[in-house]
Tab-separated table of C-alpha atoms in Angstrom:
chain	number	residue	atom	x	y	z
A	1	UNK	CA	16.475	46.559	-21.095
A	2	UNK	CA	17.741	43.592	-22.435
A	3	UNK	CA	19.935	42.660	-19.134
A	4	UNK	CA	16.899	43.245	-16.802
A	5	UNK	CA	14.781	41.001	-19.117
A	6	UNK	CA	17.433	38.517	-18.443
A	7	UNK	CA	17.835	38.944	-14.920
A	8	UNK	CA	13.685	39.027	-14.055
A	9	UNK	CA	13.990	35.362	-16.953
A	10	UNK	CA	16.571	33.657	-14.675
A	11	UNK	CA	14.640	34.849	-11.207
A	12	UNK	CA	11.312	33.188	-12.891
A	13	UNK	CA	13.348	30.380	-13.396
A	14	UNK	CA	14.611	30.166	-9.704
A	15	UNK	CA	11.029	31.124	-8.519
A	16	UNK	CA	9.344	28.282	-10.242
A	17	UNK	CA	12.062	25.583	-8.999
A	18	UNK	CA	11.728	26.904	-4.962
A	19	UNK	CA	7.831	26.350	-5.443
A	20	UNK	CA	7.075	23.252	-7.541
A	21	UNK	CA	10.270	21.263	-5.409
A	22	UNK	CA	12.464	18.186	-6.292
A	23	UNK	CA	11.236	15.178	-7.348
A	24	UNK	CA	11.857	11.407	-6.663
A	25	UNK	CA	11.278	10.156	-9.648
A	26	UNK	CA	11.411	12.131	-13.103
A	27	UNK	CA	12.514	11.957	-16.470
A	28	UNK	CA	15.813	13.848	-16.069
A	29	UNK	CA	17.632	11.019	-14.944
A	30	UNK	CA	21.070	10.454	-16.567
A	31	UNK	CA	23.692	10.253	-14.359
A	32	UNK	CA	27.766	9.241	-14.267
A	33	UNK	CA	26.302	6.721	-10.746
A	34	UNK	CA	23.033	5.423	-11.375
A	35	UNK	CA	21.644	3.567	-8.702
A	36	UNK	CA	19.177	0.612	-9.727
A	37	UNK	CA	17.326	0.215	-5.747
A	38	UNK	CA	16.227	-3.467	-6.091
A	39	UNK	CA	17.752	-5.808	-8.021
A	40	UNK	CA	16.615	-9.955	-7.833
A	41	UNK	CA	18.265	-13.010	-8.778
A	42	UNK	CA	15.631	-15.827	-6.628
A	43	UNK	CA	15.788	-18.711	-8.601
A	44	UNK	CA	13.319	-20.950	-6.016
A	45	UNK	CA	11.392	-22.555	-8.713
A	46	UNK	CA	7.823	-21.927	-7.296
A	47	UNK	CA	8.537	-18.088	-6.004
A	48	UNK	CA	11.497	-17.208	-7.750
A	49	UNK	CA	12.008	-13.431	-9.187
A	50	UNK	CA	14.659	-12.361	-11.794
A	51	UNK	CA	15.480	-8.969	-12.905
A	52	UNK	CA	16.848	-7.967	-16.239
A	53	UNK	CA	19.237	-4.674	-16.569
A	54	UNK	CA	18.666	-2.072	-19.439
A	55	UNK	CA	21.881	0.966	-19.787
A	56	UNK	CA	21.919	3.343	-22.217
A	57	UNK	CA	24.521	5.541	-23.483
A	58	UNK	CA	23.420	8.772	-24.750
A	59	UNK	CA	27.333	9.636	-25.667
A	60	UNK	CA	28.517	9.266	-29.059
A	61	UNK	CA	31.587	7.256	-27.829
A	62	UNK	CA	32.254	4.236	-25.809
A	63	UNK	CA	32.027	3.748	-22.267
A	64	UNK	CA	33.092	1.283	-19.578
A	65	UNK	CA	30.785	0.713	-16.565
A	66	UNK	CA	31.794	-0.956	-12.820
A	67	UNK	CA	29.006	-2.845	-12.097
A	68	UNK	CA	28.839	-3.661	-7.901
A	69	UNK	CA	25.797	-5.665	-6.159
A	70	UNK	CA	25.241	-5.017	-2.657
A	71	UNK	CA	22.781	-8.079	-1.190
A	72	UNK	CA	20.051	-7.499	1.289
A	73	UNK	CA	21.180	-8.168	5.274
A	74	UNK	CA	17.763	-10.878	4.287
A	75	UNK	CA	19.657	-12.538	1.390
A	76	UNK	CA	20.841	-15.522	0.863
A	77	UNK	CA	24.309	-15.616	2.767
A	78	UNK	CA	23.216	-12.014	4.112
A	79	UNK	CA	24.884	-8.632	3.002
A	80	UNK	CA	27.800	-9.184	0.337
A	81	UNK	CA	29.200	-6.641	-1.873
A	82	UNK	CA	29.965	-8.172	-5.296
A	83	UNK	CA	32.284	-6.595	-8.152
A	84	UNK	CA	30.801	-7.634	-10.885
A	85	UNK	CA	31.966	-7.973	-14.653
A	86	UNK	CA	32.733	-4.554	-16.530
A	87	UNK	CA	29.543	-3.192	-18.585
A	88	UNK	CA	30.775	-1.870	-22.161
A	89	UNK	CA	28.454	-0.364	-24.217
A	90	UNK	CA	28.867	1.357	-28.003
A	91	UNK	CA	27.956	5.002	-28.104
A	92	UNK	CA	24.606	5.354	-28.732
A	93	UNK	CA	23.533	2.183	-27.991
A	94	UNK	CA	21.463	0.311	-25.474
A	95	UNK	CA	22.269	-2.982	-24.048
A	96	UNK	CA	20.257	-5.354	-21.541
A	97	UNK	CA	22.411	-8.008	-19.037
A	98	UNK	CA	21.518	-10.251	-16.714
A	99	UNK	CA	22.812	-9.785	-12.938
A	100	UNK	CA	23.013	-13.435	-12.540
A	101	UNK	CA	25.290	-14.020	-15.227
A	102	UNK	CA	27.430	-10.365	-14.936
A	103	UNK	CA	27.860	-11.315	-10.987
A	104	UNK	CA	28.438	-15.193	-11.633
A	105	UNK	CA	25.622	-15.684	-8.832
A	106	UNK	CA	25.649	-19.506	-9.756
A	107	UNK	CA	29.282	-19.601	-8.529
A	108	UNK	CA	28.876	-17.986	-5.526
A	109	UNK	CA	25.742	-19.477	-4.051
A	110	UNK	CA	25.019	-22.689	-6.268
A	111	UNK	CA	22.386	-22.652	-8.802
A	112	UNK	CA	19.324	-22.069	-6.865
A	113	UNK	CA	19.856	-19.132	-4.847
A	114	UNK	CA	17.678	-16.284	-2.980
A	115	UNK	CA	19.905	-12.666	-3.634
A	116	UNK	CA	18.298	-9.070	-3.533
A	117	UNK	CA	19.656	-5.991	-3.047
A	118	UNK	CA	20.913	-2.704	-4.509
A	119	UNK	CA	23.097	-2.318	-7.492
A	120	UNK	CA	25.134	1.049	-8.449
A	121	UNK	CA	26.834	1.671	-12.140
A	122	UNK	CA	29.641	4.171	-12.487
A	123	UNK	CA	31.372	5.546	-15.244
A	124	UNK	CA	34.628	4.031	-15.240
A	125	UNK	CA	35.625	5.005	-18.720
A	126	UNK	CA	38.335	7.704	-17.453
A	127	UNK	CA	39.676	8.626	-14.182
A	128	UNK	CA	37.141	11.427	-13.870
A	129	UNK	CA	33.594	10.257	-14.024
A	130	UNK	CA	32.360	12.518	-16.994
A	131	UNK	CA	29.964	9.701	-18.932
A	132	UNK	CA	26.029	10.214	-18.534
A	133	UNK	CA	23.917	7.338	-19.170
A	134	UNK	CA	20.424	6.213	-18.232
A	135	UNK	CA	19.358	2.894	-16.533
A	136	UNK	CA	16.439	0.556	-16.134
A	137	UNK	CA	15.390	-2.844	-14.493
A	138	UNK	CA	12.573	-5.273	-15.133
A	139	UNK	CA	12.030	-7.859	-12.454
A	140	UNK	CA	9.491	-10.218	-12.840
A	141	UNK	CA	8.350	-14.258	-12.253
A	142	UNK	CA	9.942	-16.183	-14.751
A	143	UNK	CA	8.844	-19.471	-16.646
A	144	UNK	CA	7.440	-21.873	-14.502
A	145	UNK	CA	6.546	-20.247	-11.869
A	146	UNK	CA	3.246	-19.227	-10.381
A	147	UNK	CA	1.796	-15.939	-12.977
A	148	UNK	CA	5.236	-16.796	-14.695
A	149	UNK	CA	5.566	-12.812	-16.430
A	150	UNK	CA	4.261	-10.843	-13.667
A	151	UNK	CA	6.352	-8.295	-11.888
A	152	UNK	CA	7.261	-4.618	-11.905
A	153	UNK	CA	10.008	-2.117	-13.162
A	154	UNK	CA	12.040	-0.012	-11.080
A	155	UNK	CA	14.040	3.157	-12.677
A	156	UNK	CA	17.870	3.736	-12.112
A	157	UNK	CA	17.919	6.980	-10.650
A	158	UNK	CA	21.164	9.294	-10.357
A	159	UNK	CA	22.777	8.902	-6.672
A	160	UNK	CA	22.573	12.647	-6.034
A	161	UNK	CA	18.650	12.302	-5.735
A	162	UNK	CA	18.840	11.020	-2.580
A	163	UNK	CA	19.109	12.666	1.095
A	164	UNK	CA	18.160	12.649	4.335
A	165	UNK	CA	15.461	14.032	4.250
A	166	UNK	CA	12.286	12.554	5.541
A	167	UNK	CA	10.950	10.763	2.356
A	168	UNK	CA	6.759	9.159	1.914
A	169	UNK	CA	5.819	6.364	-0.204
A	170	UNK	CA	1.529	6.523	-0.554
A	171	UNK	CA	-1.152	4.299	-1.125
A	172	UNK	CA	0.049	1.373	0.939
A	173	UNK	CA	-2.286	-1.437	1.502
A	174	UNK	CA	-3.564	-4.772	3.003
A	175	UNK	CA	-6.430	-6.994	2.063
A	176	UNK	CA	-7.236	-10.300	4.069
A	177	UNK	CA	-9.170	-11.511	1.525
A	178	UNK	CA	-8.357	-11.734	-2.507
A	179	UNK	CA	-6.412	-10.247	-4.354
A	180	UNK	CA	-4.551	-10.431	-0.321
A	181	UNK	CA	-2.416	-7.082	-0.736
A	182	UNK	CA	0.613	-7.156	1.074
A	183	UNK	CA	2.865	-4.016	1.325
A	184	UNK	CA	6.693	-4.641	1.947
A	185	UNK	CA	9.260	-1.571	2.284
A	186	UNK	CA	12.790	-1.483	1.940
A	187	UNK	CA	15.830	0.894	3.143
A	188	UNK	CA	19.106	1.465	1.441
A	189	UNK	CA	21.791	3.237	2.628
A	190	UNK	CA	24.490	4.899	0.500
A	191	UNK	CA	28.067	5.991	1.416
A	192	UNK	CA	26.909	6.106	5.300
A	193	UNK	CA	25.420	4.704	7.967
A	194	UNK	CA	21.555	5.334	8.501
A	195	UNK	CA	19.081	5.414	11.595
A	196	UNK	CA	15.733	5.393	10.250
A	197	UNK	CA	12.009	4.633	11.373
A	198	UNK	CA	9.394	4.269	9.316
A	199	UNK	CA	6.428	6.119	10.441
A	200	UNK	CA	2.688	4.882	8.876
A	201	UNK	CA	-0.177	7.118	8.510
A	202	UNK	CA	-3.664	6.931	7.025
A	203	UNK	CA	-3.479	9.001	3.922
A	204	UNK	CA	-6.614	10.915	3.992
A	205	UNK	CA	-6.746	12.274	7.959
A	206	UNK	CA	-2.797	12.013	8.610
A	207	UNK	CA	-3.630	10.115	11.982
A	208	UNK	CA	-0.701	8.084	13.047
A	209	UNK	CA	-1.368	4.223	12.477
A	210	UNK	CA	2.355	3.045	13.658
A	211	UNK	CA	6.603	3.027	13.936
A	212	UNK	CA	8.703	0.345	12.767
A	213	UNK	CA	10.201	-0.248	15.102
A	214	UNK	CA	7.392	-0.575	17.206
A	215	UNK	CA	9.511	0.895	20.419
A	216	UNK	CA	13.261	1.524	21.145
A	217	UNK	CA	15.596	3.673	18.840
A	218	UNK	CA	16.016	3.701	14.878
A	219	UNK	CA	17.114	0.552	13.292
A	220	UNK	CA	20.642	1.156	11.985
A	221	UNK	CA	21.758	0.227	8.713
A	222	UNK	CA	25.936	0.224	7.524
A	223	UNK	CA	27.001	2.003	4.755
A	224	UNK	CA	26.043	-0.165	1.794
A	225	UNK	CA	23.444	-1.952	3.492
A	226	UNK	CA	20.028	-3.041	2.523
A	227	UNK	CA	17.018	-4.219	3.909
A	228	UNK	CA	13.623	-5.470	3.601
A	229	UNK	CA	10.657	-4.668	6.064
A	230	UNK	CA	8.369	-7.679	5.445
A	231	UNK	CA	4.668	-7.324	5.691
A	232	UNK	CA	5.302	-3.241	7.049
A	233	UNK	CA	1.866	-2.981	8.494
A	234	UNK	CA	2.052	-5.773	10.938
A	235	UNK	CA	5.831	-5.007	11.548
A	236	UNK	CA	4.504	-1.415	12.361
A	237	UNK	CA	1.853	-3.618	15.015
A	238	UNK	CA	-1.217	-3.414	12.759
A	239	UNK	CA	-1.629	-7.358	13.201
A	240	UNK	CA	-4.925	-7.728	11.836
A	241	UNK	CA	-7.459	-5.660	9.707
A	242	UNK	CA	-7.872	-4.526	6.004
A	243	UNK	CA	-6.043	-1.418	5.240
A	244	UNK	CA	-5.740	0.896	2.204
A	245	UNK	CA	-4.049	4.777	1.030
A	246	UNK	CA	-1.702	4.369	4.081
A	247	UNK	CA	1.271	7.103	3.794
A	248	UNK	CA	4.587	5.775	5.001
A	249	UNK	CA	7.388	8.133	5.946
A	250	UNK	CA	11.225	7.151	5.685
A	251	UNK	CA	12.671	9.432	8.613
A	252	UNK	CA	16.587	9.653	8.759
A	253	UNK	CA	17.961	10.652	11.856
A	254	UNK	CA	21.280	11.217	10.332
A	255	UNK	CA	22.510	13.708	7.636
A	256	UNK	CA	23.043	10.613	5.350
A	257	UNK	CA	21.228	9.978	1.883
A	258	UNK	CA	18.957	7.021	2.519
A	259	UNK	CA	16.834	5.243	-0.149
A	260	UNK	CA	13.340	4.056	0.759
A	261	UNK	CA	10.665	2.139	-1.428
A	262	UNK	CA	8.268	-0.013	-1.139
A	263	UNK	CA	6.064	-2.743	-3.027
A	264	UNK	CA	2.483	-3.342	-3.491
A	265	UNK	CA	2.228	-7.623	-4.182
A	266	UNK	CA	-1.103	-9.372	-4.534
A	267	UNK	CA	1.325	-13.084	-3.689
A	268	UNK	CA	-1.236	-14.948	-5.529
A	269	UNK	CA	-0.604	-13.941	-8.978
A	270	UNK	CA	3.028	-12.986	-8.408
A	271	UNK	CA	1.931	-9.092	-9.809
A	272	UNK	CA	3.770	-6.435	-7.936
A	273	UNK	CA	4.344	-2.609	-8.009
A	274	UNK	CA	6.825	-0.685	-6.862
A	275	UNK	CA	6.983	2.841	-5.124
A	276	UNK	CA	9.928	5.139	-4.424
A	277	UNK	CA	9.985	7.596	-1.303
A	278	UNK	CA	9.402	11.210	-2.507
A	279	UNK	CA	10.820	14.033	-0.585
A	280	UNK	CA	10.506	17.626	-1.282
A	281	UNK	CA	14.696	18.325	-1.710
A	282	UNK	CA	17.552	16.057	-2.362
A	283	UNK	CA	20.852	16.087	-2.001
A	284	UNK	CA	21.590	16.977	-5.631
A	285	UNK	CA	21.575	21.053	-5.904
A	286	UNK	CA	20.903	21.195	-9.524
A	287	UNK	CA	17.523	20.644	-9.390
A	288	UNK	CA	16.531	23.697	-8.064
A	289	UNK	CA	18.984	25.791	-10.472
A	290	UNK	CA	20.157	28.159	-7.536
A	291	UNK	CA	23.414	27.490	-7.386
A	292	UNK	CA	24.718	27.368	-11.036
A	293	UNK	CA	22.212	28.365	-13.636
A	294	UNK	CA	23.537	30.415	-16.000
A	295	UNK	CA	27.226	29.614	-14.559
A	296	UNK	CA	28.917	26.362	-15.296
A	297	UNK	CA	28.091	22.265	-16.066
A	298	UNK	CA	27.752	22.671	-12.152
């Protein structure tokens, strides 16, 4: 009685994980490579953005952390990949740094500089990645700039979240007139190269507003690339118009994880939101609990 109570326990379990799905974004997020997706360092003194880097460690001992920042293909100098400074942190402890100073931007591109891009940690502690932690990132406008404060936070997630499959961000929108909503979306690609489209939608019928590209095939990213899709609408060919709870789709044409995101700005104020692509299953087969529940760390 006791083993079937057990067995019918861990099919609920099973059951529940097929039907509710993966998420993009949730609160089990510790991870030995934590990817933080955008990561600013724009020190233009009227439209400058700079981020600020928060990493836990959970463990009760020390660990060692490579830190490497991969710049936009629209940055300043285009795409780079820079090893930055070690992260150490005490166990149980939380630390903050700033990218600018952990990457010695000022060195590499002079003290005002425009960098963006993606940023991975990884447990470097031991030769086998075995170190959890969590991360976190604050960008926002800094002191003396225009609504100096404003910005938005973007989670480090765990690089197993993220596949190929087709991914939506929702509740996109544009506004000619004030606040003047602008929507911008962004691609990263991982350990391989990416073809990928963007496909826009209006959220409550599903009718298909536009591609980016607008014709041709998928733009193709390199491994470690990122990019920015500026003003997505009219990149898609809406030129003109007020638009709102537009669905955008990240489709992958390759069997490559791909990150896709996008931000809400009202350029005015400098406020800003940002969205990650959801898709229904990711890369990372412990979420669903088929695999190894019951069996091993997995």
């Amino acid at each position: 009685m006791q083993l079937r109570r057990l067995i019918s326990f861990a099919l609920s379990l099973v059951t529940a994980a097929i039907a509710v799905g993966a998420h993009a974004q949730t609160s089990a997020a510790a991870g030995t490579v934590v990817v933080l997706p955008q990561i600013a360092d724009i020190t233009d003194s009227t439209t400058g953005w700079v981020s600020t880097v928060f990493v836990q460690n959970p463990n009760g001992t020390p660990i060692t952390l490579n830190v490497t920042y991969y710049t936009s293909d629209q940055a300043q100098s285009g795409a780079t990949v820079l090893v930055c400074d070690q992260l150490s942190i005490a166990g149980n402890t939380a630390v903050t740094f700033d990218p600018g100073t952990q990457c010695h931007l000022d060195a590499t591109y002079g003290a005002v500089h425009n960098v963006f891009g993606m940023m991975i940690l990884e447990d470097s502690t031991s030769t086998y990645k075995t170190n959890a932690f969590y991360a976190y990132s604050r960008v926002e406008k800094p002191s003396g700039t225009i609504g100096a404060g404003n910005g938005f936070s973007l989670e480090g997630f765990p690089i197993g979240n993220f596949s190929s499959a087709p991914a939506d961000v929702i509740g996109l929108r544009r506004t000619a007139t004030s606040p003047n909503y602008l929507s911008n979306c962004f691609v990263d690609a991982l350990g391989e190269q990416v073809d990928y489209q963007i496909v826009l939608r209006q959220g409550e019928t599903g009718a298909l507003l536009g591609t980016y590209p607008q014709s041709g095939p998928p733009v193709t990213l390199a491994p470690y690339h990122t990019t920015r899709v500026y003003n997505v609408l009219s990149a898609a060919g809406l030129t003109s118009g007020d638009y709102s709870n537009v669905r955008a789709t990240f489709v992958n044409s390759d069997n490559s994880a791909m990150i896709g995101f996008c931000t809400v700005e009202t350029p005015g104020t400098g406020s800003a939101d940002f969205r990650i692509a959801k898709s229904i299953d990711a890369r990372d087969v412990r979420q669903a609990r088929q695999a190894c529940y019951g069996m091993d760390a997995c």
